[in-house]
Short mmCIF file of C-alpha atoms and ligand atoms in Angstrom, two decimals:
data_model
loop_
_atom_site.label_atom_id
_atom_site.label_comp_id
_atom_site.label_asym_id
_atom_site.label_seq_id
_atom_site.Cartn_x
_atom_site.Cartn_y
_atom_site.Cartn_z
CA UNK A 1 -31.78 -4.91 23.38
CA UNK A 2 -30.78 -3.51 19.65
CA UNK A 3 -32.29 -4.68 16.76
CA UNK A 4 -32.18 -4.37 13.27
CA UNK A 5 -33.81 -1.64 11.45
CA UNK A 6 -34.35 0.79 15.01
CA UNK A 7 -33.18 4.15 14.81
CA UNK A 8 -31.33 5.94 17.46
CA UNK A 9 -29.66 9.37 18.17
CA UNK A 10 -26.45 8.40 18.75
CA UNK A 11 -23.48 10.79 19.39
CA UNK A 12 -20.00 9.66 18.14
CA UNK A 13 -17.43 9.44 21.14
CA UNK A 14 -14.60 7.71 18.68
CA UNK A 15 -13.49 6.58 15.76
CA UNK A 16 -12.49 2.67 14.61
CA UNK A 17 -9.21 2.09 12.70
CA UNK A 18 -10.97 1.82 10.00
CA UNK A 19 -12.51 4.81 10.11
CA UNK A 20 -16.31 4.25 11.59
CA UNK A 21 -17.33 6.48 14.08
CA UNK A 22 -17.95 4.87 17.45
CA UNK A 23 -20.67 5.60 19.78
CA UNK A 24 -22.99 3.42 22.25
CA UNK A 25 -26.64 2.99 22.67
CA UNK A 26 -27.91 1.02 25.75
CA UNK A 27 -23.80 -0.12 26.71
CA UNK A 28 -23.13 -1.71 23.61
CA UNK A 29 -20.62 -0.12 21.01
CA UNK A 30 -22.10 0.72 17.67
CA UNK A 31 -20.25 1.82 14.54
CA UNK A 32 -21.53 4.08 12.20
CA UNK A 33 -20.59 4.63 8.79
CA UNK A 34 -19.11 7.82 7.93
CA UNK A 35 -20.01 9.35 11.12
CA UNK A 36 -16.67 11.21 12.78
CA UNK A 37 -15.86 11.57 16.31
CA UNK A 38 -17.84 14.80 17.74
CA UNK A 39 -20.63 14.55 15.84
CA UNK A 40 -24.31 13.78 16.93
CA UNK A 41 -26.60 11.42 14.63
CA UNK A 42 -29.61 9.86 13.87
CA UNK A 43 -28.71 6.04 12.65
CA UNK A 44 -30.54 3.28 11.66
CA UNK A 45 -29.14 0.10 12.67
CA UNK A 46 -28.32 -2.06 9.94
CA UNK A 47 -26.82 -5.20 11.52
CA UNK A 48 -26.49 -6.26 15.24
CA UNK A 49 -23.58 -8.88 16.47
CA UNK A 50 -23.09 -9.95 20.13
CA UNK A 51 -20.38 -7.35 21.13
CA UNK A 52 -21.32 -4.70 18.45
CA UNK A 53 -23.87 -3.12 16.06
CA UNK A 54 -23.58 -1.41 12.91
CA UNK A 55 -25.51 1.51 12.07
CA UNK A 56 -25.77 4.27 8.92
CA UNK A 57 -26.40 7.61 9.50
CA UNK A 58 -29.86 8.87 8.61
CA UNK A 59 -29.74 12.52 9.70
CA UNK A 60 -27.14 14.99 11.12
CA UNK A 61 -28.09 16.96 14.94
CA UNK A 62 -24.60 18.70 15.22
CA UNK A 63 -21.99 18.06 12.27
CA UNK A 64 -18.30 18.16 12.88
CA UNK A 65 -16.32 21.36 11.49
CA UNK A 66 -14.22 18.52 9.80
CA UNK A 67 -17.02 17.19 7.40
CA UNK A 68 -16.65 17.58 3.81
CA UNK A 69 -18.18 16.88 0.78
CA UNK A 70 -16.52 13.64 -0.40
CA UNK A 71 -14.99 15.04 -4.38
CA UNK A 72 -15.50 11.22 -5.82
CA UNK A 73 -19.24 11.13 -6.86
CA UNK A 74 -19.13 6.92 -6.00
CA UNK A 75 -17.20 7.22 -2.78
CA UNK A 76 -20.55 6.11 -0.49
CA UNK A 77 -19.93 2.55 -2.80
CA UNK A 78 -16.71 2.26 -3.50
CA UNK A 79 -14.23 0.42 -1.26
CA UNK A 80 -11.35 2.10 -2.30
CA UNK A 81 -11.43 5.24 0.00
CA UNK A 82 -12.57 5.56 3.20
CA UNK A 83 -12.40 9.19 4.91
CA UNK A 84 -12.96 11.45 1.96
CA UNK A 85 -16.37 13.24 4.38
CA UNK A 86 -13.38 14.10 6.56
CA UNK A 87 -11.22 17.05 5.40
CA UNK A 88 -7.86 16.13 4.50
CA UNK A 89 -5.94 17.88 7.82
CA UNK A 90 -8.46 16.00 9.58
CA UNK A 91 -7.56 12.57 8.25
CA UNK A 92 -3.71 13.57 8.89
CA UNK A 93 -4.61 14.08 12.84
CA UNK A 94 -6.94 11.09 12.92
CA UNK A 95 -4.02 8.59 11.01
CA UNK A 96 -1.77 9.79 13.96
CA UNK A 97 -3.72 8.99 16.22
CA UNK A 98 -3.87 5.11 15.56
CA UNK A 99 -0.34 5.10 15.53
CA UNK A 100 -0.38 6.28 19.21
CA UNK A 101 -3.20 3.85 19.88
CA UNK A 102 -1.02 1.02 18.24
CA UNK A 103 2.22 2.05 19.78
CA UNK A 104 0.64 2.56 23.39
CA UNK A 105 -1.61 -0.03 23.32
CA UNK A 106 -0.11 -2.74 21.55
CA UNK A 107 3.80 -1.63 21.87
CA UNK A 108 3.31 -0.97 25.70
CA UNK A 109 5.03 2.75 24.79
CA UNK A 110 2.69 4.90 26.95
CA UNK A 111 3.25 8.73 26.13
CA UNK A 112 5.29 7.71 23.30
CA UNK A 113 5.68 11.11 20.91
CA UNK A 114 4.52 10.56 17.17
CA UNK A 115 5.22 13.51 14.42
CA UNK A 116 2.54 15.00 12.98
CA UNK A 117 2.13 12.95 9.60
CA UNK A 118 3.91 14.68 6.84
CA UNK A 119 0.47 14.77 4.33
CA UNK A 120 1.12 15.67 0.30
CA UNK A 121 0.10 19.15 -0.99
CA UNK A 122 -2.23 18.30 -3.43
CA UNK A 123 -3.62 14.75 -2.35
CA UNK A 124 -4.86 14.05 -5.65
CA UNK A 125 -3.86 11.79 -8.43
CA UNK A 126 -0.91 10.14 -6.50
CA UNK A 127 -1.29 6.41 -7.10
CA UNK A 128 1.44 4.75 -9.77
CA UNK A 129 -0.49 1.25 -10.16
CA UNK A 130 -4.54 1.06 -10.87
CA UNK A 131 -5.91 -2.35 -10.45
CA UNK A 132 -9.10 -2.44 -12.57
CA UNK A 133 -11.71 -5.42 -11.86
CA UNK A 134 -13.64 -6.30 -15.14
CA UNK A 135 -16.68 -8.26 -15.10
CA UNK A 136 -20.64 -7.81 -16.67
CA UNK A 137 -22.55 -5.02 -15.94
CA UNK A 138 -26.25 -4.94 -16.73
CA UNK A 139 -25.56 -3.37 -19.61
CA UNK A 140 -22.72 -5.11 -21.22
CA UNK A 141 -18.59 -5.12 -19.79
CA UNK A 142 -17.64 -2.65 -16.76
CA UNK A 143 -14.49 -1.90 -15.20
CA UNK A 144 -13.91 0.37 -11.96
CA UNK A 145 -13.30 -0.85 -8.46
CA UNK A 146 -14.98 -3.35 -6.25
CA UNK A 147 -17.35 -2.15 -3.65
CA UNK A 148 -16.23 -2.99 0.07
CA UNK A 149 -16.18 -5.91 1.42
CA UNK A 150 -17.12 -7.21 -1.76
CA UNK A 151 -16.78 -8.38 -5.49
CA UNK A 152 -19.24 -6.15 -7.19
CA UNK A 153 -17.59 -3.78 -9.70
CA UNK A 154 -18.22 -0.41 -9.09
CA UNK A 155 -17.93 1.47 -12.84
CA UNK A 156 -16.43 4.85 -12.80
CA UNK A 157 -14.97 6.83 -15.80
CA UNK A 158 -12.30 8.42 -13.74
CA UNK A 159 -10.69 7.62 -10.33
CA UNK A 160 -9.83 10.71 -8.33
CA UNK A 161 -6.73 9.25 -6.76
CA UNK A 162 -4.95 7.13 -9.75
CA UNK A 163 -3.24 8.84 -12.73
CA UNK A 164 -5.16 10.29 -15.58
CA UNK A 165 -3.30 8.10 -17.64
CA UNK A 166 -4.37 4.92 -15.83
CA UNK A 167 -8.30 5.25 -16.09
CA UNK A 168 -7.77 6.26 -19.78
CA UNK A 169 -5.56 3.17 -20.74
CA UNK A 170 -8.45 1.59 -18.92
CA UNK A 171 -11.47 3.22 -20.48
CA UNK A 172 -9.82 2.16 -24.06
CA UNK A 173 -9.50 -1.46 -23.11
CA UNK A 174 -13.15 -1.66 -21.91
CA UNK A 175 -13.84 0.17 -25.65
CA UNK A 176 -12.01 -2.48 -27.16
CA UNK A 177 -13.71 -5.78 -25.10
CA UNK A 178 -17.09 -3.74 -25.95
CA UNK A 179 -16.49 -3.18 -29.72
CA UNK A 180 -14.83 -6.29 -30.08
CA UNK A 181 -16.79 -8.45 -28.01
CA UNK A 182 -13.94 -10.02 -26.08
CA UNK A 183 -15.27 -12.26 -23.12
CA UNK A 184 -14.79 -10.98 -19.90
CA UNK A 185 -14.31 -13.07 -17.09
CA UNK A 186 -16.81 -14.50 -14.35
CA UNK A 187 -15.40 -15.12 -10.92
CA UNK A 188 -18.92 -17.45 -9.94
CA UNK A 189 -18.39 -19.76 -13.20
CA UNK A 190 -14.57 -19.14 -13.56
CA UNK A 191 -15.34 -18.58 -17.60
CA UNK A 192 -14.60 -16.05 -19.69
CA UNK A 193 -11.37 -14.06 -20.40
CA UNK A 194 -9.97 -10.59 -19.52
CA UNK A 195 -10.06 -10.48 -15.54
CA UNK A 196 -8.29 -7.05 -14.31
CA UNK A 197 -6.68 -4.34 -16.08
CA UNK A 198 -3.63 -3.06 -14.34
CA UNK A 199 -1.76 -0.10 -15.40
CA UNK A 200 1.59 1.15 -14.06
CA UNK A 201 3.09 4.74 -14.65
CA UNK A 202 6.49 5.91 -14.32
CA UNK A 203 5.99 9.57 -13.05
CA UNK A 204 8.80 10.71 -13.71
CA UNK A 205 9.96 9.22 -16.78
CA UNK A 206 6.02 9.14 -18.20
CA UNK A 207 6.41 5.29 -19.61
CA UNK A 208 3.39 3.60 -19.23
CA UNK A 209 3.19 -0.19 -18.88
CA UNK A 210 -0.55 -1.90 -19.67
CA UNK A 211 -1.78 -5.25 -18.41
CA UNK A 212 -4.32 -7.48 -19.45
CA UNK A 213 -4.95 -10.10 -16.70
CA UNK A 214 -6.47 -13.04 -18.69
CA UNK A 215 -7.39 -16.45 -18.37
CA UNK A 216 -5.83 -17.28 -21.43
CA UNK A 217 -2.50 -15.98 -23.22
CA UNK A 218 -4.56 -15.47 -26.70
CA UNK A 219 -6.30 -12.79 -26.69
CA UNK A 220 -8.72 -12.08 -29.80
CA UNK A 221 -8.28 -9.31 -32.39
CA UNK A 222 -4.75 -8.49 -30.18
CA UNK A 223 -3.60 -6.37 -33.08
CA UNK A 224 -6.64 -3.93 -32.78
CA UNK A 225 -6.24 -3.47 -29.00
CA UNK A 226 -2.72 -2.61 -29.76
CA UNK A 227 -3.20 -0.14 -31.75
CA UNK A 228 -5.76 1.67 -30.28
CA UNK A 229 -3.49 1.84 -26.93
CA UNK A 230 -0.88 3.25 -29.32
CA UNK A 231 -3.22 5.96 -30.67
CA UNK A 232 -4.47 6.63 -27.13
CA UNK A 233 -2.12 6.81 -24.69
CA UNK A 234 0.99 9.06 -24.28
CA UNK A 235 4.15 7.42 -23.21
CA UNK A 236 2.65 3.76 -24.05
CA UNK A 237 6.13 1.24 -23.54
CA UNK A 238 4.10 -1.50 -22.91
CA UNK A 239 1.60 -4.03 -23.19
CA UNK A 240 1.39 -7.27 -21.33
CA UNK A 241 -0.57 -10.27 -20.76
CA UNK A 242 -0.66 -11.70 -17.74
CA UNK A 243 -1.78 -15.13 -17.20
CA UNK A 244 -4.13 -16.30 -14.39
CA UNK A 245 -6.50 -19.19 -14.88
CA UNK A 246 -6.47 -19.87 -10.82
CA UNK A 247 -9.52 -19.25 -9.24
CA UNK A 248 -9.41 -17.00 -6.32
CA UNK A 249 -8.42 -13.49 -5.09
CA UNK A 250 -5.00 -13.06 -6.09
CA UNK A 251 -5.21 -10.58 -9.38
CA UNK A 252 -2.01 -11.34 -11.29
CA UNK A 253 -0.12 -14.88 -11.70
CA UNK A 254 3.16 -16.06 -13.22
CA UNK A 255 3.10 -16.13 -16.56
CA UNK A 256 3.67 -12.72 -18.75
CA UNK A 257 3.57 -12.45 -22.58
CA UNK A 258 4.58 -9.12 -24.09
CA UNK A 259 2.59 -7.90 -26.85
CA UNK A 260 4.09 -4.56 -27.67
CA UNK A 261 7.35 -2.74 -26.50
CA UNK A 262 9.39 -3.35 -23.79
CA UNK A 263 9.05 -6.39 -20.74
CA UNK A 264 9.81 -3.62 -18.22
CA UNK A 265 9.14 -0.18 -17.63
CA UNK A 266 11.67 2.62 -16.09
CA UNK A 267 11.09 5.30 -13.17
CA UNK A 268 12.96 7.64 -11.65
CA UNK A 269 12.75 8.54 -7.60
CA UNK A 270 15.54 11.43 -6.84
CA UNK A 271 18.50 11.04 -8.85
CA UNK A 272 18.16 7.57 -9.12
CA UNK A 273 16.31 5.31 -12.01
CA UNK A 274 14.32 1.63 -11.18
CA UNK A 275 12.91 -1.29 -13.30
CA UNK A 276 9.24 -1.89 -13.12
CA UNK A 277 7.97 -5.24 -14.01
CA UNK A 278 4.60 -6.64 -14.18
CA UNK A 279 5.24 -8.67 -11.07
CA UNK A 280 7.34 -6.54 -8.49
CA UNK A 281 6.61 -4.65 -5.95
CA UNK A 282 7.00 -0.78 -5.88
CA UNK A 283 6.11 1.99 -3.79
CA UNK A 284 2.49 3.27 -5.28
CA UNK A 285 2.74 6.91 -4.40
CA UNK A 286 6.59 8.67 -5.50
CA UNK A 287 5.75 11.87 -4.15
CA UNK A 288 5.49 10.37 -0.31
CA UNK A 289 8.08 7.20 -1.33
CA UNK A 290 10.69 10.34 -1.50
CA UNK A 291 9.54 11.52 1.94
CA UNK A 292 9.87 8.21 3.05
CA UNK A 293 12.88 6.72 1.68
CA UNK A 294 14.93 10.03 2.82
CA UNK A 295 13.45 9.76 6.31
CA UNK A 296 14.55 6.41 6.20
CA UNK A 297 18.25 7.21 5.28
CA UNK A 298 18.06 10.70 7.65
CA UNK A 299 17.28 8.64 10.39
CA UNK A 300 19.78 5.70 9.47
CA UNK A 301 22.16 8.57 10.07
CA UNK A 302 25.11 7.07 7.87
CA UNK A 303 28.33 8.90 7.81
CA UNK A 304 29.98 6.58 4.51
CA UNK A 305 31.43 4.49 7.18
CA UNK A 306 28.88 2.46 7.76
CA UNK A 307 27.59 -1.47 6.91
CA UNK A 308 23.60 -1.51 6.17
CA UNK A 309 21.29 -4.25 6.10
CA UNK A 310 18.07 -3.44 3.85
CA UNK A 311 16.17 -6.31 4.75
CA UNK A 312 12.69 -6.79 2.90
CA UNK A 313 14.56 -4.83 0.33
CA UNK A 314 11.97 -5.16 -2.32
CA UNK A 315 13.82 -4.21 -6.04
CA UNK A 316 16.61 -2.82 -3.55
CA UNK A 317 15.06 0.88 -3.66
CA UNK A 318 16.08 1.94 0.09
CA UNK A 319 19.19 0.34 -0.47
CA UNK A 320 20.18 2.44 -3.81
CA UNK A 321 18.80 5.42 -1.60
CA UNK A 322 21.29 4.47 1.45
CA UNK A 323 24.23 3.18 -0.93
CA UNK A 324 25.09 6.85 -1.23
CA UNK A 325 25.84 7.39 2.32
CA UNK A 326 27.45 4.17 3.55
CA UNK A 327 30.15 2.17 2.82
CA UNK A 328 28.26 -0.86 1.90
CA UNK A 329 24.45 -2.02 1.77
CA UNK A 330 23.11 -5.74 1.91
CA UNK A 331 19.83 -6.09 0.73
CA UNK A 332 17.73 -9.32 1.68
CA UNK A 333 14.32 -9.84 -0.74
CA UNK A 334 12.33 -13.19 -0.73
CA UNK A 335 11.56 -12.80 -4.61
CA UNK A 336 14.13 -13.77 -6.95
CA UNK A 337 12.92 -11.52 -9.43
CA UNK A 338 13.15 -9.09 -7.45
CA UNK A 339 16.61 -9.56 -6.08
CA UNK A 340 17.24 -9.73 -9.86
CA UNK A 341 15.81 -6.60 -10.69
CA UNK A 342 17.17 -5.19 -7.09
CA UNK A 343 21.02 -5.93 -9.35
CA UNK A 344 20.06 -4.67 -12.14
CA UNK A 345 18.78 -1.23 -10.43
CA UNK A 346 22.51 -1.30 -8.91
CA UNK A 347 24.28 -1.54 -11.95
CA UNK A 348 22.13 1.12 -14.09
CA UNK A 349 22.57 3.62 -11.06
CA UNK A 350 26.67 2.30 -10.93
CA UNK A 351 26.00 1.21 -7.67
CA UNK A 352 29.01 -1.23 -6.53
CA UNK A 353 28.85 -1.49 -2.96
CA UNK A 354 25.70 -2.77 -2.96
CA UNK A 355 24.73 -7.02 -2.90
CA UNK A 356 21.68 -8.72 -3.05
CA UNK A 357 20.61 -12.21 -1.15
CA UNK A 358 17.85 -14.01 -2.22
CA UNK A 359 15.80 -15.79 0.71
CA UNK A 360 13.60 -15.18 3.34
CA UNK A 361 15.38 -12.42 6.34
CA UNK A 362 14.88 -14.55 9.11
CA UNK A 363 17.10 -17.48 7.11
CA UNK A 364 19.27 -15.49 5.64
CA UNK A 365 20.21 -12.45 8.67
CA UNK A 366 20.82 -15.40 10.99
CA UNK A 367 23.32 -17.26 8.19
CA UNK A 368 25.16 -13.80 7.27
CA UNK A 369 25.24 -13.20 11.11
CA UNK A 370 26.65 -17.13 11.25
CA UNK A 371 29.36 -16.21 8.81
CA UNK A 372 30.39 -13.28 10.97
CA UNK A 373 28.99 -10.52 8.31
CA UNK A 374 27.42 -7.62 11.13
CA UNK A 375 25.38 -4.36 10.30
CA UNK A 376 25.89 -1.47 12.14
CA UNK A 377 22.76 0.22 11.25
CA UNK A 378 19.63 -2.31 9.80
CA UNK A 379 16.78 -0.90 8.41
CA UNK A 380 13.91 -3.04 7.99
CA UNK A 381 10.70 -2.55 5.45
CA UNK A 382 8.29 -5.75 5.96
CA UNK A 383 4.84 -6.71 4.48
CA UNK A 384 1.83 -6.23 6.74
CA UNK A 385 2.43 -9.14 9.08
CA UNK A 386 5.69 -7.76 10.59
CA UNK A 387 8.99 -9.02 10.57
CA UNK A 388 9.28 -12.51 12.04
CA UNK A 389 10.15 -13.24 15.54
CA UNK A 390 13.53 -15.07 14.45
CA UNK A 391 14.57 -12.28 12.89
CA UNK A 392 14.39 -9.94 15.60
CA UNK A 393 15.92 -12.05 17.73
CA UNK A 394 19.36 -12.50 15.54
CA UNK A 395 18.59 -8.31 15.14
CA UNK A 396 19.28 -8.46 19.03
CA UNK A 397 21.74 -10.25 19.27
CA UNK A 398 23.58 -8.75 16.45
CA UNK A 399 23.32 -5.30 17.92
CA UNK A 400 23.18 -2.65 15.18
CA UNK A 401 23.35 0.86 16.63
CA UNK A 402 20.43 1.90 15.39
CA UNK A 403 16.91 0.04 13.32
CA UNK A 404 14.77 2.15 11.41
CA UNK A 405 11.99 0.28 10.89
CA UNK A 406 9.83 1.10 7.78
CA UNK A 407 6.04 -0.22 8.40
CA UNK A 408 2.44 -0.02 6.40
CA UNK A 409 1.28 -1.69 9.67
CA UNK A 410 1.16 0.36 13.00
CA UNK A 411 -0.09 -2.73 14.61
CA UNK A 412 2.61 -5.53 13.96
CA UNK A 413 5.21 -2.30 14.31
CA UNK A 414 4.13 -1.85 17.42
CA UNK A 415 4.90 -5.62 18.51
CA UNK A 416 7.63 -5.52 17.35
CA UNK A 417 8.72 -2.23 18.81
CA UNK A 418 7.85 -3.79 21.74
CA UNK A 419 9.98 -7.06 21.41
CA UNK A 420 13.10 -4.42 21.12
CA UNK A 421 12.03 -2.46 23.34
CA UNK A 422 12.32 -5.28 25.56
CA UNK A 423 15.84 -5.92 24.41
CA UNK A 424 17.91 -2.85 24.72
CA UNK A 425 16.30 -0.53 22.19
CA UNK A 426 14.88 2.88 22.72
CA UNK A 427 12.17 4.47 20.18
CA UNK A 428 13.76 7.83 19.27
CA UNK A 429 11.27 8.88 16.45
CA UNK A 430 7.83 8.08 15.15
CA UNK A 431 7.12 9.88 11.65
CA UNK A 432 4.09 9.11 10.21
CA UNK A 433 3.72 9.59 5.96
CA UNK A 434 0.59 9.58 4.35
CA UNK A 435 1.19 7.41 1.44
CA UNK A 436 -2.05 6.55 0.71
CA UNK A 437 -4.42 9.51 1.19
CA UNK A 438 -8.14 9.16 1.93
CA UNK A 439 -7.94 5.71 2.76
CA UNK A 440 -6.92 4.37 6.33
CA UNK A 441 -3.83 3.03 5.79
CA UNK A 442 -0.81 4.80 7.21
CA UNK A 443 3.18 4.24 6.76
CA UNK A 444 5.47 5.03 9.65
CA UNK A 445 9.42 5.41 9.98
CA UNK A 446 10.83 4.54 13.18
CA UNK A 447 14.25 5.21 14.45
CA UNK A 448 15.06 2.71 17.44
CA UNK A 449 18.82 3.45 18.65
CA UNK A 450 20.11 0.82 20.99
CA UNK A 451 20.77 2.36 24.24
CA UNK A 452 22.04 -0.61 26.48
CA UNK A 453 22.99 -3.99 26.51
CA UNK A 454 20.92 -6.85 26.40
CA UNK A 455 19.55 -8.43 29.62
N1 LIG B 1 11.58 -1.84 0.69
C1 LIG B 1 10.94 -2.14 -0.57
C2 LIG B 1 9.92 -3.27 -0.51
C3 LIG B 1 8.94 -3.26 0.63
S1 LIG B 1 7.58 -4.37 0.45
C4 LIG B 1 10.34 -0.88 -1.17
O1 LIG B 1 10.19 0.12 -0.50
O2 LIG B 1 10.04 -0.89 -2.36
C5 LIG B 1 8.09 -5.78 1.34
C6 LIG B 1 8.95 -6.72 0.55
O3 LIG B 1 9.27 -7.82 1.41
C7 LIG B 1 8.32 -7.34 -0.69
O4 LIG B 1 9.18 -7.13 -1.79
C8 LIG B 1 8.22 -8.85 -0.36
O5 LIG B 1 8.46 -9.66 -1.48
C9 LIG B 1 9.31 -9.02 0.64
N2 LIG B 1 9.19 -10.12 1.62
C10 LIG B 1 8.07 -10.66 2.15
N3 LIG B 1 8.38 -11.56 3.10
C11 LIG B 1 9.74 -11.61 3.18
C12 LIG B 1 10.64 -12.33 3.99
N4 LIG B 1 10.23 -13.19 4.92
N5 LIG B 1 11.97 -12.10 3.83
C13 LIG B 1 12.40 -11.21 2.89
N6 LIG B 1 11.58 -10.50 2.10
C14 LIG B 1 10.26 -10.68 2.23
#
């Protein structure tokens, strides 16, 4: 029997999709943090469950050539990334590899092939949107990132993966909630006032968009924290407050008040330009969104003849980036503000053979289909949890040549894969993009080409 607080050597056989290193001690599996497949440890066991324990590492026998020095000086507390002891071109080959567990395990595609995954040059600096927690520190108001699995506010200056811009818009608010005494919030008694800082930047375009997340819509002294974002920081278009006096996890609500500049912000991906708003979703690293989007359209493989679906279609980004190549794109988004902006982004780019439907894609794909609208190529970008299963099913029977299916999720790709699979489908590419370096999250474009008729 394990117990807490034992130390074994342990040598580490695998590696959890979340990045723990795997090995066993008496037949039962025990992860250990920050160990990596190959190596041999000493760990003390830190927490014992009935199928698993959970060790940390107290002492290296053989390291793995792959170790590194981790560059963020509170990466051992902070939950935002996960594999910075591994070398980058190891976390490439180890984010592969759980899209062949996924794909194989889940998806039933034994031997399936999966590209290497196409990794940035300088994995540094990448992220668009920073999400700053703010709370009490023992010393007064601290911002930085919480710690995993947990709501404690780890303070750092700088962040080695958002934009220099970002952790100084967010330095000078904490300046101005220190100087000025501004209440910060507290999650345990729900009182106080400034709750997150988020900043977005538009890499290309360099317009910067700050938000306050407050329980409140006044904010004291908002004059002075204006103008010291104004002095500060370079390409400043906007300051927002965003309203959120729910309790809970979610950081943002509905309500937005600007305070200086503009309601929206601009970027640029390629040649084309999009609307950033407080609320709507956008790809957080360009770079790899590029990589993406035109792996998305290369494997759509549109000759201008061609009727797309873009369903999931966010603010109708894939769609812009496909409208060049086909003769006309739906796009299907579940946000109206987003379908809004999704138009807008059309008619700034002169986009006319592109339309926007508002709803959910498993009511509205099965209503289009209804009214005798068909795709012949349907590429599909979901949240997390997949597409649903009534959407695949009108998919089927609708028979587009070919689904490229865009997912931040190998494992609900992979059932899904399967479910076409099932129906007539083959997998013709896997490409793996690392959007979101040193963490273990992993994007994948899939080309499925239908190959026979449904049984
Ligand atoms: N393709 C876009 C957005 C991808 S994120 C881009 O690359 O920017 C997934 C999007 O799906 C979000 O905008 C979310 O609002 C939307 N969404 C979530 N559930 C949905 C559903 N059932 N039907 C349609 N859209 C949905």
């Amino acid at each position: 029997m394990i117990a807490k607080n034992q130390v074994f050597e342990i040598e580490i056989t695998g590696q959890t999709h979340e990045g723990l290193g795997v090995g066993r001690v008496d037949g039962m599996a025990v992860f250990v943090q920050g160990a990596i497949a190959g190596e041999k440890v000493v760990a003390k066991i830190i927490k014992v469950l009935k199928n698993y324990a959970v060790a940390r590492i107290e002492s290296f026998i053989e390291k793995s050539p792959d170790r590194t020095e981790p560059f963020c000086p509170v990466y051992k507390r902070c939950g935002g990334c996960n594999l910075q002891h591994m070398t980058y071109e190891r976390t490439l080959q180890f984010k592969r590899q759980v899209v062949i567990d996924n794909l194989e395990r889940i998806g039933g595609l034994e031997g399936i092939h999966v590209e290497p995954v196409i990794g940035m040059e300088t994995p540094r600096r990448y992220r668009n949107k920073a999400q700053y927690p703010v709370g009490m520190g023992d010393n007064g108001p601290i911002a930085g990132f919480f710690a995993p699995r947990s709501h404690e506010i780890i303070q750092t200056e700088e962040c080695g993966i958002q934009h220099p811009t970002s952790d100084l818009a967010k330095n000078t608010v904490l300046e101005f909630i220190r100087a000025n005494r501004i209440p910060v919030y507290d999650e345990l008694t729900h009182k106080g006032l400034i709750r997150h800082v988020v900043v977005k930047v538009g890499f290309a375009t360099g317009e910067v968009m700050v938000i306050l997340v407050s329980t409140s819509s006044i904010i004291p002294k908002k004059d002075k924290l204006v103008s010291l974002l104004k002095e500060r920081i370079p390409g400043l278009a906007s300051i927002v407050v965003n309203v959120n006096d729910k309790t809970g996890n979610v950081i943002l609500g509905s309500k937005n008040i600007t305070l200086y500049g503009k309601d929206t912000i601009e970027d640029k991906l390629g040649d084309l330009f999009f609307e950033i708003s407080p609320l709507s979703f956008y790809q957080i690293n360009p770079e790899q969104t590029l990589v993406l989007y035109n792996k998305a359209v290369e494997y759509a493989g549109l000759t201008g003849k061609e009727t797309v679906f873009d369903l999931y279609c966010g603010i109708g980004t894939i769609s812009l980036f496909a409208a060049g190549k086909a003769k006309k794109v739906i796009g299907v988004e579940s946000v109206p503000e987003a379908v809004e902006a999704a138009r807008r982004n059309a008619e700034r780019n002169r986009i006319n053979h592109a339309e926007f439907y508002c709803g959910n894609a498993e009511d509205v794909v099965p209503e289009l289909y209804r009214q005798g609208m068909k795709a012949d190529v349907v590429i599909v970008d979901p949240p997390r949890k997949g597409c649903d299963e009534v959407l695949l099913k009108t998919l089927i029977e609708m028979a587009p040549q070919r689904i490229v299916y865009v997912s931040c999720n190998p494992s609900t790709l992979a059932r899904d894969m399967k479910v076409l699979h099932g129906s007539g489908y083959e997998p013709q590419k896997v490409q793996p993009v690392d959007m979101f370096p040193w963490t273990n999250h992993v994007e994948c474009v899939v080309l499925m080409s239908k190959v026979k008729n449904q049984v």
